[in-house]
């Protein structure tokens, strides 16, 4: 009997999952500088996270640090990249090719982190049928058909806020499985759909507020 | 003796500050639909936050709900917009005009949330001296001089990760007071500098991970 097979895939704690990309960014730098080994203490000094926490976070990966030497940098980069899904190609549609949607299509960074935008969708007749940086823009009514054609699972939602829920409903009906929501609207989805809210504008409020507090001291 | 004067400006809890933009996005929709009043219970149904939490969050603002009627929508939009700093104009520099930096300059959404990008900075001779969407790009060496000229407080950091800390040091030396960090690097700054990390690529790892968990069920 192989007990491992009975163990369900473990949900990694979200805080760990949020810290791993920080470690990756740092160890990639070390790799560029041809540094061979790094300890959790060294990472701790750079990243401002407790060394024991780092060791705990990295224990989720298929890598072991050596006593007094630490982790092999190249292997750590590879394991983190694989684990975080940055090496695979995840196909995505951009829903709403306005200013932010077009910007995300143009951003080469996303593809370096495993996201491959294969098409855009809009309702504006001036946009439909055009190409943005080699990515074709279809009419929203074609979403279900194109989902079947491209086999895409991820929708990047960049429509104006007043269309956020309607667009979400269409995305779910069209068979996509995850929505990366850039609108400030709290969209509602069935339980089996993955949602990630990335409201960059909401972060502005945090900056303004903290600046006000610091300057009033 | 006026006791109010002795009370220091209160730091709003960050979770509250994160929720307020959601309420704003929703009540703006109601305003567009000419709806006059909204209760915390109605907001609660749309936003999926407890009604008592919403009432508590809104108690930080200069607005009172009426029993059985709720909040005046127009006043709530105005108070939230003011409170969150979206109505003021906050000048910002973009540091690193690569793919993401240029995308942020082009995004009209930022100005609607009170952020006014007045100049960009880069080290690439091909970029320096050009304009991106009417925003002039200067050499990084001019940062301190341009900070004095424009009176800018916010730096939007979009340099490649290997330059993140060096660029941060220059930003701090040049007299800017807040850094909106889009790199996945954990930059280090003095205590009086405001930092907001918005690592959109790190959010990709969260999406990929949750998709893997849901599809393996």
Short mmCIF file of C-alpha atoms in Angstrom, two decimals:
data_model
loop_
_atom_site.label_atom_id
_atom_site.label_comp_id
_atom_site.label_asym_id
_atom_site.label_seq_id
_atom_site.Cartn_x
_atom_site.Cartn_y
_atom_site.Cartn_z
CA UNK A 1 0.00 0.00 0.00
CA UNK A 2 1.38 3.34 -1.00
CA UNK A 3 0.22 5.81 1.60
CA UNK A 4 1.38 8.80 -0.41
CA UNK A 5 -1.31 8.18 -2.98
CA UNK A 6 -4.01 8.57 -0.36
CA UNK A 7 -2.79 12.01 0.70
CA UNK A 8 -4.81 14.73 -1.02
CA UNK A 9 -2.91 17.56 -2.65
CA UNK A 10 -2.23 19.89 0.25
CA UNK A 11 -3.40 23.48 0.11
CA UNK A 12 -0.37 25.62 0.81
CA UNK A 13 -1.07 28.46 3.26
CA UNK A 14 -1.69 31.62 1.28
CA UNK A 15 0.90 33.69 3.21
CA UNK A 16 3.55 31.14 2.19
CA UNK A 17 2.41 31.33 -1.41
CA UNK A 18 2.68 35.11 -1.25
CA UNK A 19 6.24 34.99 0.12
CA UNK A 20 7.67 32.43 -2.30
CA UNK A 21 7.82 34.90 -5.25
CA UNK A 22 9.90 37.26 -3.05
CA UNK A 23 12.43 34.50 -2.43
CA UNK A 24 12.45 33.67 -6.14
CA UNK A 25 13.14 37.29 -7.12
CA UNK A 26 16.09 37.35 -4.74
CA UNK A 27 17.64 33.97 -5.59
CA UNK A 28 17.35 34.76 -9.30
CA UNK A 29 19.62 37.73 -8.63
CA UNK A 30 22.10 35.43 -6.86
CA UNK A 31 21.98 33.07 -9.83
CA UNK A 32 22.81 35.93 -12.20
CA UNK A 33 25.78 36.74 -9.97
CA UNK A 34 26.92 33.09 -10.15
CA UNK A 35 26.50 32.54 -6.42
CA UNK A 36 26.20 28.82 -5.71
CA UNK A 37 24.65 28.53 -2.25
CA UNK A 38 22.35 30.60 -0.06
CA UNK A 39 21.18 30.03 3.51
CA UNK A 40 17.78 30.96 4.92
CA UNK A 41 19.64 33.41 7.20
CA UNK A 42 21.06 35.22 4.17
CA UNK A 43 17.65 35.33 2.48
CA UNK A 44 16.19 36.56 5.76
CA UNK A 45 18.54 39.55 5.86
CA UNK A 46 17.57 40.61 2.34
CA UNK A 47 13.84 39.92 2.45
CA UNK A 48 13.04 40.91 6.03
CA UNK A 49 11.27 37.63 6.82
CA UNK A 50 12.29 35.46 9.78
CA UNK A 51 14.87 32.78 8.79
CA UNK A 52 12.85 30.01 10.48
CA UNK A 53 9.77 31.10 8.53
CA UNK A 54 11.75 30.95 5.28
CA UNK A 55 13.00 27.44 6.09
CA UNK A 56 9.41 26.42 6.86
CA UNK A 57 8.10 27.95 3.62
CA UNK A 58 10.80 26.23 1.56
CA UNK A 59 10.05 22.88 3.21
CA UNK A 60 6.95 22.70 0.96
CA UNK A 61 9.29 22.40 -2.03
CA UNK A 62 11.24 19.42 -3.28
CA UNK A 63 14.56 20.83 -2.00
CA UNK A 64 16.70 20.33 1.10
CA UNK A 65 19.20 22.81 2.45
CA UNK A 66 22.59 21.53 3.60
CA UNK A 67 23.77 22.31 7.14
CA UNK A 68 26.10 25.35 7.24
CA UNK A 69 25.95 25.69 3.44
CA UNK A 70 22.31 26.27 2.66
CA UNK A 71 20.34 25.75 -0.53
CA UNK A 72 21.85 25.26 -3.97
CA UNK A 73 20.86 28.50 -5.75
CA UNK A 74 20.25 27.03 -9.22
CA UNK A 75 18.12 24.23 -7.86
CA UNK A 76 16.18 26.66 -5.65
CA UNK A 77 15.40 28.92 -8.64
CA UNK A 78 14.23 25.91 -10.63
CA UNK A 79 12.09 24.44 -7.83
CA UNK A 80 10.47 27.79 -7.01
CA UNK A 81 9.77 28.57 -10.68
CA UNK A 82 8.21 25.15 -11.23
CA UNK A 83 6.27 25.17 -7.99
CA UNK A 84 4.79 28.62 -8.59
CA UNK A 85 3.66 27.59 -12.07
CA UNK A 86 5.77 30.26 -13.78
CA UNK A 87 7.38 27.76 -16.14
CA UNK A 88 4.15 26.33 -17.57
CA UNK A 89 2.15 28.20 -20.20
CA UNK A 90 -1.30 29.19 -18.91
CA UNK A 91 -3.52 30.51 -21.69
CA UNK A 92 -5.63 33.56 -20.92
CA UNK A 93 -8.19 35.87 -22.53
CA UNK A 94 -8.31 39.60 -21.79
CA UNK A 95 -11.94 40.66 -21.32
CA UNK A 96 -12.27 44.39 -22.02
CA UNK A 97 -9.49 45.89 -24.13
CA UNK A 98 -9.56 49.42 -22.77
CA UNK A 99 -6.54 51.24 -21.41
CA UNK A 100 -5.62 48.67 -18.73
CA UNK A 101 -6.54 45.61 -20.83
CA UNK A 102 -4.38 46.79 -23.73
CA UNK A 103 -1.57 47.57 -21.30
CA UNK A 104 -1.62 44.00 -19.95
CA UNK A 105 -1.57 42.58 -23.48
CA UNK A 106 1.51 44.70 -24.18
CA UNK A 107 3.30 43.79 -20.95
CA UNK A 108 5.95 41.18 -21.72
CA UNK A 109 6.34 40.46 -18.00
CA UNK A 110 3.22 38.29 -17.84
CA UNK A 111 4.57 35.75 -20.30
CA UNK A 112 7.76 35.47 -18.23
CA UNK A 113 5.52 34.39 -15.34
CA UNK A 114 3.74 31.72 -17.37
CA UNK A 115 0.72 33.67 -18.59
CA UNK A 116 0.09 33.56 -22.31
CA UNK A 117 -2.60 35.98 -23.52
CA UNK A 118 -4.01 34.42 -26.70
CA UNK A 119 -6.95 36.72 -27.48
CA UNK A 120 -8.84 39.80 -26.32
CA UNK A 121 -12.57 40.52 -26.23
CA UNK A 122 -14.51 43.76 -26.38
CA UNK A 123 -17.86 45.16 -27.48
CA UNK A 124 -16.47 48.27 -29.21
CA UNK A 125 -16.85 47.84 -33.02
CA UNK A 126 -13.72 49.97 -33.48
CA UNK A 127 -11.65 47.41 -31.53
CA UNK A 128 -13.27 44.14 -32.62
CA UNK A 129 -11.35 42.61 -35.52
CA UNK A 130 -8.13 44.52 -34.82
CA UNK A 131 -4.86 43.20 -33.37
CA UNK A 132 -3.11 44.59 -30.27
CA UNK A 133 0.57 43.55 -30.22
CA UNK A 134 -0.28 40.49 -32.30
CA UNK A 135 -3.23 39.51 -30.10
CA UNK A 136 -6.55 39.38 -31.96
CA UNK A 137 -9.61 41.14 -30.49
CA UNK A 138 -12.96 39.33 -30.85
CA UNK A 139 -16.51 40.40 -30.12
CA UNK A 140 -17.70 39.42 -26.64
CA UNK A 141 -20.44 37.29 -28.21
CA UNK A 142 -17.74 34.93 -29.51
CA UNK A 143 -16.36 34.14 -26.05
CA UNK A 144 -17.81 30.61 -25.67
CA UNK A 145 -16.83 29.58 -29.20
CA UNK A 146 -13.28 30.90 -28.82
CA UNK A 147 -12.92 29.25 -25.40
CA UNK A 148 -13.60 25.88 -27.08
CA UNK A 149 -11.22 26.74 -29.93
CA UNK A 150 -8.28 27.89 -27.76
CA UNK A 151 -8.94 25.79 -24.64
CA UNK A 152 -8.41 28.77 -22.36
CA UNK A 153 -9.06 28.62 -18.59
CA UNK A 154 -8.16 32.10 -17.33
CA UNK A 155 -10.02 35.36 -17.96
CA UNK A 156 -8.33 38.67 -17.17
CA UNK A 157 -11.19 41.03 -16.32
CA UNK A 158 -10.51 44.65 -17.27
CA UNK A 159 -13.97 45.92 -18.25
CA UNK A 160 -15.47 49.14 -16.84
CA UNK A 161 -16.84 48.50 -13.36
CA UNK A 162 -20.50 48.75 -14.45
CA UNK A 163 -20.06 45.72 -16.73
CA UNK A 164 -17.97 43.66 -14.29
CA UNK A 165 -20.75 41.32 -13.11
CA UNK A 166 -22.36 40.84 -16.56
CA UNK A 167 -18.97 40.05 -18.09
CA UNK A 168 -18.25 37.66 -15.21
CA UNK A 169 -21.51 35.78 -15.83
CA UNK A 170 -20.64 35.41 -19.51
CA UNK A 171 -17.11 34.22 -18.65
CA UNK A 172 -18.48 31.53 -16.32
CA UNK A 173 -21.13 30.42 -18.86
CA UNK A 174 -18.43 30.21 -21.52
CA UNK A 175 -16.54 27.58 -19.53
CA UNK A 176 -13.55 29.52 -18.20
CA UNK A 177 -12.34 28.42 -14.77
CA UNK A 178 -10.48 31.38 -13.25
CA UNK A 179 -10.97 35.14 -13.24
CA UNK A 180 -8.19 37.62 -12.52
CA UNK A 181 -10.31 40.61 -11.54
CA UNK A 182 -8.65 44.00 -12.07
CA UNK A 183 -11.90 45.92 -11.53
CA UNK A 184 -12.63 47.33 -8.07
CA UNK A 185 -15.99 45.51 -8.17
CA UNK A 186 -16.59 42.46 -5.93
CA UNK A 187 -17.77 40.05 -8.61
CA UNK A 188 -19.80 36.99 -7.61
CA UNK A 189 -19.03 33.54 -9.04
CA UNK A 190 -19.96 29.88 -8.40
CA UNK A 191 -17.79 28.01 -5.87
CA UNK A 192 -15.77 26.12 -8.48
CA UNK A 193 -14.44 29.28 -10.13
CA UNK A 194 -11.09 30.69 -8.96
CA UNK A 195 -11.06 34.43 -8.27
CA UNK A 196 -8.04 36.64 -7.74
CA UNK A 197 -8.74 40.30 -7.05
CA UNK A 198 -5.95 42.68 -8.04
CA UNK A 199 -7.39 46.11 -7.62
CA UNK A 200 -4.36 48.30 -8.25
CA UNK A 201 -6.44 51.43 -7.77
CA UNK A 202 -7.42 50.35 -4.25
CA UNK A 203 -3.70 50.29 -3.41
CA UNK A 204 -3.58 53.99 -4.23
CA UNK A 205 -5.88 54.67 -1.28
CA UNK A 206 -3.42 52.86 0.99
CA UNK A 207 -0.52 55.00 -0.28
CA UNK A 208 -2.41 58.29 0.05
CA UNK A 209 -3.60 57.41 3.54
CA UNK A 210 -0.16 56.44 4.84
CA UNK A 211 1.44 59.51 3.26
CA UNK A 212 -1.09 61.69 5.06
CA UNK A 213 -0.37 59.99 8.38
CA UNK A 214 3.41 60.26 8.03
CA UNK A 215 3.39 63.89 6.92
CA UNK A 216 1.08 64.89 9.80
CA UNK A 217 3.51 63.52 12.41
CA UNK B 1 -9.42 73.34 26.41
CA UNK B 2 -10.27 71.65 23.15
CA UNK B 3 -9.68 67.97 23.63
CA UNK B 4 -10.09 67.21 19.93
CA UNK B 5 -6.88 69.01 19.16
CA UNK B 6 -4.94 66.64 21.34
CA UNK B 7 -6.20 63.57 19.49
CA UNK B 8 -3.64 62.43 16.94
CA UNK B 9 -4.86 61.63 13.42
CA UNK B 10 -6.15 58.10 13.76
CA UNK B 11 -4.71 55.35 11.62
CA UNK B 12 -7.61 53.60 9.96
CA UNK B 13 -7.33 49.81 10.13
CA UNK B 14 -5.88 48.59 6.84
CA UNK B 15 -8.67 46.03 6.24
CA UNK B 16 -11.19 48.90 6.40
CA UNK B 17 -9.13 50.92 3.99
CA UNK B 18 -9.05 47.94 1.63
CA UNK B 19 -12.83 47.52 1.74
CA UNK B 20 -13.80 51.17 1.22
CA UNK B 21 -12.91 51.14 -2.52
CA UNK B 22 -15.27 48.15 -2.99
CA UNK B 23 -18.13 50.13 -1.46
CA UNK B 24 -17.23 53.10 -3.63
CA UNK B 25 -17.27 51.01 -6.83
CA UNK B 26 -20.75 49.76 -5.94
CA UNK B 27 -22.32 53.05 -4.82
CA UNK B 28 -20.96 54.76 -7.95
CA UNK B 29 -23.03 52.28 -9.95
CA UNK B 30 -26.10 53.17 -7.88
CA UNK B 31 -25.42 56.86 -8.50
CA UNK B 32 -25.30 56.23 -12.26
CA UNK B 33 -28.67 54.50 -11.96
CA UNK B 34 -30.08 57.54 -10.11
CA UNK B 35 -30.71 55.56 -6.92
CA UNK B 36 -31.00 57.95 -3.95
CA UNK B 37 -30.47 55.82 -0.85
CA UNK B 38 -28.66 52.60 0.04
CA UNK B 39 -28.54 50.67 3.32
CA UNK B 40 -25.56 48.73 4.67
CA UNK B 41 -27.73 45.59 4.27
CA UNK B 42 -28.07 46.25 0.52
CA UNK B 43 -24.35 46.91 0.15
CA UNK B 44 -23.73 43.74 2.16
CA UNK B 45 -25.71 41.62 -0.32
CA UNK B 46 -23.73 42.94 -3.26
CA UNK B 47 -20.26 43.02 -1.74
CA UNK B 48 -20.36 39.92 0.44
CA UNK B 49 -19.19 41.76 3.58
CA UNK B 50 -21.18 41.65 6.81
CA UNK B 51 -23.65 44.58 7.11
CA UNK B 52 -22.44 45.43 10.63
CA UNK B 53 -18.84 45.53 9.35
CA UNK B 54 -19.89 47.90 6.56
CA UNK B 55 -21.67 50.20 9.03
CA UNK B 56 -18.53 50.15 11.21
CA UNK B 57 -16.25 50.89 8.24
CA UNK B 58 -18.45 53.78 7.10
CA UNK B 59 -18.50 55.23 10.62
CA UNK B 60 -14.96 56.50 9.94
CA UNK B 61 -16.42 58.84 7.34
CA UNK B 62 -18.24 62.12 7.79
CA UNK B 63 -21.61 60.57 6.93
CA UNK B 64 -24.55 59.21 8.92
CA UNK B 65 -27.09 56.68 7.64
CA UNK B 66 -30.77 57.28 8.38
CA UNK B 67 -32.76 54.58 10.15
CA UNK B 68 -34.73 52.43 7.68
CA UNK B 69 -33.53 54.54 4.73
CA UNK B 70 -29.78 54.21 4.77
CA UNK B 71 -27.08 56.44 3.32
CA UNK B 72 -27.63 59.13 0.71
CA UNK B 73 -25.89 57.67 -2.35
CA UNK B 74 -24.52 60.93 -3.79
CA UNK B 75 -23.12 62.01 -0.43
CA UNK B 76 -21.61 58.55 0.15
CA UNK B 77 -19.85 58.63 -3.24
CA UNK B 78 -18.48 62.09 -2.47
CA UNK B 79 -17.33 61.23 1.07
CA UNK B 80 -15.67 57.97 -0.02
CA UNK B 81 -13.93 59.62 -2.99
CA UNK B 82 -12.64 62.45 -0.79
CA UNK B 83 -11.64 60.20 2.07
CA UNK B 84 -9.73 57.78 -0.15
CA UNK B 85 -7.81 60.65 -1.73
CA UNK B 86 -9.11 59.89 -5.23
CA UNK B 87 -10.28 63.47 -5.79
CA UNK B 88 -6.94 65.16 -5.05
CA UNK B 89 -4.14 65.18 -7.59
CA UNK B 90 -1.08 63.27 -6.38
CA UNK B 91 1.91 63.80 -8.64
CA UNK B 92 4.03 60.76 -9.44
CA UNK B 93 7.13 59.74 -11.39
CA UNK B 94 7.42 56.40 -13.18
CA UNK B 95 10.87 54.92 -12.54
CA UNK B 96 11.73 52.47 -15.32
CA UNK B 97 9.78 52.93 -18.56
CA UNK B 98 9.82 49.35 -19.78
CA UNK B 99 6.74 47.41 -20.75
CA UNK B 100 4.91 47.77 -17.44
CA UNK B 101 6.06 51.35 -16.77
CA UNK B 102 4.87 52.49 -20.20
CA UNK B 103 1.59 50.63 -19.68
CA UNK B 104 0.94 52.51 -16.42
CA UNK B 105 1.70 55.84 -18.11
CA UNK B 106 -0.87 54.97 -20.78
CA UNK B 107 -3.53 53.80 -18.33
CA UNK B 108 -6.12 56.54 -17.94
CA UNK B 109 -7.56 54.77 -14.89
CA UNK B 110 -4.81 56.03 -12.56
CA UNK B 111 -5.71 59.68 -13.11
CA UNK B 112 -9.35 58.90 -12.27
CA UNK B 113 -8.07 57.69 -8.90
CA UNK B 114 -6.09 60.83 -8.21
CA UNK B 115 -2.67 59.81 -9.52
CA UNK B 116 -1.08 62.20 -11.97
CA UNK B 117 2.06 60.84 -13.67
CA UNK B 118 4.10 63.90 -14.61
CA UNK B 119 7.36 62.33 -15.86
CA UNK B 120 9.15 59.05 -16.48
CA UNK B 121 12.79 58.07 -15.84
CA UNK B 122 14.99 55.49 -17.49
CA UNK B 123 18.65 54.80 -18.29
CA UNK B 124 18.06 53.62 -21.88
CA UNK B 125 19.41 56.33 -24.27
CA UNK B 126 16.75 55.29 -26.80
CA UNK B 127 13.99 56.22 -24.32
CA UNK B 128 15.50 59.26 -22.61
CA UNK B 129 14.29 62.47 -24.25
CA UNK B 130 11.19 60.88 -25.81
CA UNK B 131 7.55 61.30 -24.80
CA UNK B 132 5.18 58.44 -23.89
CA UNK B 133 1.54 59.57 -24.17
CA UNK B 134 2.60 63.15 -23.53
CA UNK B 135 4.76 62.23 -20.53
CA UNK B 136 8.43 63.17 -20.90
CA UNK B 137 11.14 60.59 -20.14
CA UNK B 138 14.25 61.88 -18.36
CA UNK B 139 17.57 60.24 -17.55
CA UNK B 140 17.69 58.67 -14.08
CA UNK B 141 20.53 61.03 -13.14
CA UNK B 142 18.05 63.93 -13.30
CA UNK B 143 15.74 62.49 -10.64
CA UNK B 144 16.68 64.81 -7.76
CA UNK B 145 16.57 67.93 -9.94
CA UNK B 146 13.19 67.02 -11.44
CA UNK B 147 11.80 66.16 -8.01
CA UNK B 148 12.57 69.73 -6.92
CA UNK B 149 11.13 71.12 -10.15
CA UNK B 150 7.84 69.16 -10.10
CA UNK B 151 7.43 68.74 -6.32
CA UNK B 152 6.61 65.05 -6.70
CA UNK B 153 6.21 62.73 -3.70
CA UNK B 154 5.34 59.35 -5.24
CA UNK B 155 7.63 57.07 -7.26
CA UNK B 156 6.11 54.18 -9.23
CA UNK B 157 8.87 51.57 -9.34
CA UNK B 158 8.81 49.44 -12.50
CA UNK B 159 12.51 48.74 -13.11
CA UNK B 160 13.88 45.22 -13.71
CA UNK B 161 14.20 43.39 -10.40
CA UNK B 162 18.04 43.52 -10.37
CA UNK B 163 17.92 47.34 -10.24
CA UNK B 164 15.07 47.57 -7.72
CA UNK B 165 17.18 48.36 -4.63
CA UNK B 166 19.60 50.75 -6.41
CA UNK B 167 16.69 52.66 -7.93
CA UNK B 168 15.00 52.75 -4.50
CA UNK B 169 18.10 54.26 -2.89
CA UNK B 170 18.21 56.95 -5.58
CA UNK B 171 14.49 57.67 -5.14
CA UNK B 172 14.92 58.13 -1.38
CA UNK B 173 18.03 60.32 -1.81
CA UNK B 174 16.13 62.43 -4.34
CA UNK B 175 13.53 63.38 -1.72
CA UNK B 176 10.48 61.36 -2.79
CA UNK B 177 8.30 60.15 0.08
CA UNK B 178 6.41 57.10 -1.20
CA UNK B 179 7.25 54.14 -3.44
CA UNK B 180 4.63 52.07 -5.23
CA UNK B 181 6.69 48.95 -5.84
CA UNK B 182 5.58 46.84 -8.82
CA UNK B 183 8.73 44.70 -8.76
CA UNK B 184 8.66 41.36 -6.94
CA UNK B 185 11.73 42.49 -4.96
CA UNK B 186 11.40 43.37 -1.25
CA UNK B 187 13.00 46.78 -1.35
CA UNK B 188 14.39 48.31 1.86
CA UNK B 189 13.71 51.94 2.80
CA UNK B 190 14.06 54.25 5.82
CA UNK B 191 11.11 54.30 8.26
CA UNK B 192 9.70 57.59 7.04
CA UNK B 193 9.16 56.34 3.47
CA UNK B 194 5.78 54.86 2.52
CA UNK B 195 5.93 51.56 0.64
CA UNK B 196 3.11 49.81 -1.18
CA UNK B 197 3.97 46.49 -2.80
CA UNK B 198 1.79 45.58 -5.78
CA UNK B 199 3.40 42.54 -7.26
CA UNK B 200 0.88 41.55 -9.90
CA UNK B 201 3.03 38.62 -11.00
CA UNK B 202 2.93 37.14 -7.49
CA UNK B 203 -0.86 37.03 -7.84
CA UNK B 204 -0.39 34.70 -10.80
CA UNK B 205 1.09 32.09 -8.48
CA UNK B 206 -2.06 32.30 -6.35
CA UNK B 207 -4.27 31.74 -9.40
CA UNK B 208 -2.24 28.82 -10.74
CA UNK B 209 -2.10 27.16 -7.33
CA UNK B 210 -5.85 27.42 -6.68
CA UNK B 211 -6.66 26.23 -10.20
CA UNK B 212 -4.48 23.17 -9.61
CA UNK B 213 -6.23 22.44 -6.31
CA UNK B 214 -9.74 22.82 -7.77
CA UNK B 215 -9.04 20.75 -10.87
CA UNK B 216 -7.47 17.92 -8.81
CA UNK B 217 -10.61 17.54 -6.67
#
